[in-house]
PDB file of C-alpha atoms in Angstrom:
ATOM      1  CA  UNK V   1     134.749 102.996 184.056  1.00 95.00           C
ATOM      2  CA  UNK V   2     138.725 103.714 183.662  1.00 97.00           C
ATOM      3  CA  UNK V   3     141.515 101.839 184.565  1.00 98.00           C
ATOM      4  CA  UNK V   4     143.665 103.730 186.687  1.00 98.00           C
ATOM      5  CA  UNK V   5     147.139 102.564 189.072  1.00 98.00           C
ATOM      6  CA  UNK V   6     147.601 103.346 192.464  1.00 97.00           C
ATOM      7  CA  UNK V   7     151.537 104.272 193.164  1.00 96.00           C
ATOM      8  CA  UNK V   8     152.207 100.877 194.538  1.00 97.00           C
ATOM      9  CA  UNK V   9     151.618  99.389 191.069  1.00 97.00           C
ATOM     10  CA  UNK V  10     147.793  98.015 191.401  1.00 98.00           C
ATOM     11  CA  UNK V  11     145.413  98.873 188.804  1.00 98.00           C
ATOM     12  CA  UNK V  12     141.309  99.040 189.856  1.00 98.00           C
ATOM     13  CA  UNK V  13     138.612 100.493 187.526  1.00 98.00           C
ATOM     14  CA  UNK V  14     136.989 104.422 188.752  1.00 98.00           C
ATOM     15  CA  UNK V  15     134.037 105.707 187.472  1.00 96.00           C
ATOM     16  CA  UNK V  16     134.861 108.256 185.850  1.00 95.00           C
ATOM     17  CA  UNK V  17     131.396 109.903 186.499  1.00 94.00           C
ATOM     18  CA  UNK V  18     132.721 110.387 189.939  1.00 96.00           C
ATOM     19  CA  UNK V  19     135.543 112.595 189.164  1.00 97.00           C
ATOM     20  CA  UNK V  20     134.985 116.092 190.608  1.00 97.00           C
ATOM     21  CA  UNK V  21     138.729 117.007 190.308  1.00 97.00           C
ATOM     22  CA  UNK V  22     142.324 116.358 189.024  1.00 97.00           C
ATOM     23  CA  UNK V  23     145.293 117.816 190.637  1.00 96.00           C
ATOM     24  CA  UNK V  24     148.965 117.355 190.788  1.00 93.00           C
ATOM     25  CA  UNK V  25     151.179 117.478 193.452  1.00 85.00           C
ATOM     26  CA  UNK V  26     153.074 116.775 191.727  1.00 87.00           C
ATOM     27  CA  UNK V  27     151.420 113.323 191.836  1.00 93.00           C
ATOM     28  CA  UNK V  28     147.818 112.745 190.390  1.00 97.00           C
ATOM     29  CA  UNK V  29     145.310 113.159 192.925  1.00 97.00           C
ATOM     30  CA  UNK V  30     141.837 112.848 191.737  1.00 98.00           C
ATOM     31  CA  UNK V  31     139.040 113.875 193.922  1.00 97.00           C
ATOM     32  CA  UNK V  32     135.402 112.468 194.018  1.00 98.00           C
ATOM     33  CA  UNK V  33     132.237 113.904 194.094  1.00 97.00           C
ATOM     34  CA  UNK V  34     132.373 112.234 197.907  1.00 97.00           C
ATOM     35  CA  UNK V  35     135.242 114.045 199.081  1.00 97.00           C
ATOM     36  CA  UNK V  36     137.130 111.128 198.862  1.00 97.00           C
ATOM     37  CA  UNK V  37     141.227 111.646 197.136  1.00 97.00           C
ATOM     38  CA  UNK V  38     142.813 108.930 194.800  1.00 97.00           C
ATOM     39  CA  UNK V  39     146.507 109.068 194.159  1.00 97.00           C
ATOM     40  CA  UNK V  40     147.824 107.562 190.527  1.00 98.00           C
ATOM     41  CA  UNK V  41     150.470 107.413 188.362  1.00 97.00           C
ATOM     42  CA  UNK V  42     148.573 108.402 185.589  1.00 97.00           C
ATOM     43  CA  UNK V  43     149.452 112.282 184.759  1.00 96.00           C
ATOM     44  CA  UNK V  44     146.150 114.680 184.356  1.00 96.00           C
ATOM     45  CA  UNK V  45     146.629 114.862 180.874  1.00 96.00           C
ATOM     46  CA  UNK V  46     146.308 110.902 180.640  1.00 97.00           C
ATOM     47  CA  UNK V  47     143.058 111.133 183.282  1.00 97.00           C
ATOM     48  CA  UNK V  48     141.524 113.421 181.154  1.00 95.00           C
ATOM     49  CA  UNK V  49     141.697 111.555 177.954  1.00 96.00           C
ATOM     50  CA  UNK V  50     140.572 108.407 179.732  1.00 96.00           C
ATOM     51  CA  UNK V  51     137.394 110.427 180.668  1.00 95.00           C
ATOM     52  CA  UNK V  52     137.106 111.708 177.797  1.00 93.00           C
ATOM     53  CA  UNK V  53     136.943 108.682 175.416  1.00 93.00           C
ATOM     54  CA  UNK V  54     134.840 106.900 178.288  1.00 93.00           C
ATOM     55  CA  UNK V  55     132.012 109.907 177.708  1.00 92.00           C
ATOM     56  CA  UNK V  56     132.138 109.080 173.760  1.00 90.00           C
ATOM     57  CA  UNK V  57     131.926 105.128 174.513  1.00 90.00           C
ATOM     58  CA  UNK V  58     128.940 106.107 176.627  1.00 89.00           C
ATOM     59  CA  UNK V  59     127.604 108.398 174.568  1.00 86.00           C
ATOM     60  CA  UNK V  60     127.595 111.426 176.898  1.00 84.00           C
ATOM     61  CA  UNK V  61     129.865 113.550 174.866  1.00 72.00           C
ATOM     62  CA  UNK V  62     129.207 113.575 171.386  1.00 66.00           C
ATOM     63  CA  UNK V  63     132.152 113.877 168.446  1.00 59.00           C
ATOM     64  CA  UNK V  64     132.552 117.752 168.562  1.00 55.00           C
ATOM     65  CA  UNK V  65     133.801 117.628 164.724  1.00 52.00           C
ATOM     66  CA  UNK V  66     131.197 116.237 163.413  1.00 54.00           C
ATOM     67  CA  UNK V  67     128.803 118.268 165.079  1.00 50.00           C
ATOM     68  CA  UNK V  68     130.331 121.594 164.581  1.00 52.00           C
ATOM     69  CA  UNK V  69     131.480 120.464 160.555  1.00 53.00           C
ATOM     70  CA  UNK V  70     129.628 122.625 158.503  1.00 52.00           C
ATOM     71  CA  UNK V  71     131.283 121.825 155.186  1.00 51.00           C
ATOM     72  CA  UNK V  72     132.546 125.538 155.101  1.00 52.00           C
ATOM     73  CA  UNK V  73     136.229 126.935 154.209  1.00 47.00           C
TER      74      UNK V  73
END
């Protein structure tokens, strides 16, 4: 789950799991696999890392550098 705030200041938890798609409008409007639209403060860039380090907590996405690191120059 990620914390996320609605424009008129209150904060709930998504599931990030959910997330089909981030636009701006310029505001943040995130769109779930349900059809259903969010609108937040947070910008995409800021959605997108909260995803992001919630697939690594959860193990979905694993640490791309370490995989990829072959030791090479």
């Amino acid at each position: 789950m990620i914390s996320v705030t609605r424009l008129n200041g209150d904060s709930f938890l998504l599931n990030a799991m959910l997330i089909e798609q981030i636009q701006s409008f310029p505001d943040t409007t995130i769109t779930l696999v349900n059809n259903k639209r969010l609108v937040v403060k947070e910008s995409e860039r800021e959605i997108v890392q909260l995803m992001t380090n919630y697939y690594k907590q959860v193990g979905i996405v694993a640490i791309q550098q370490k995989a990829g690191d072959s030791g090479e120059s």
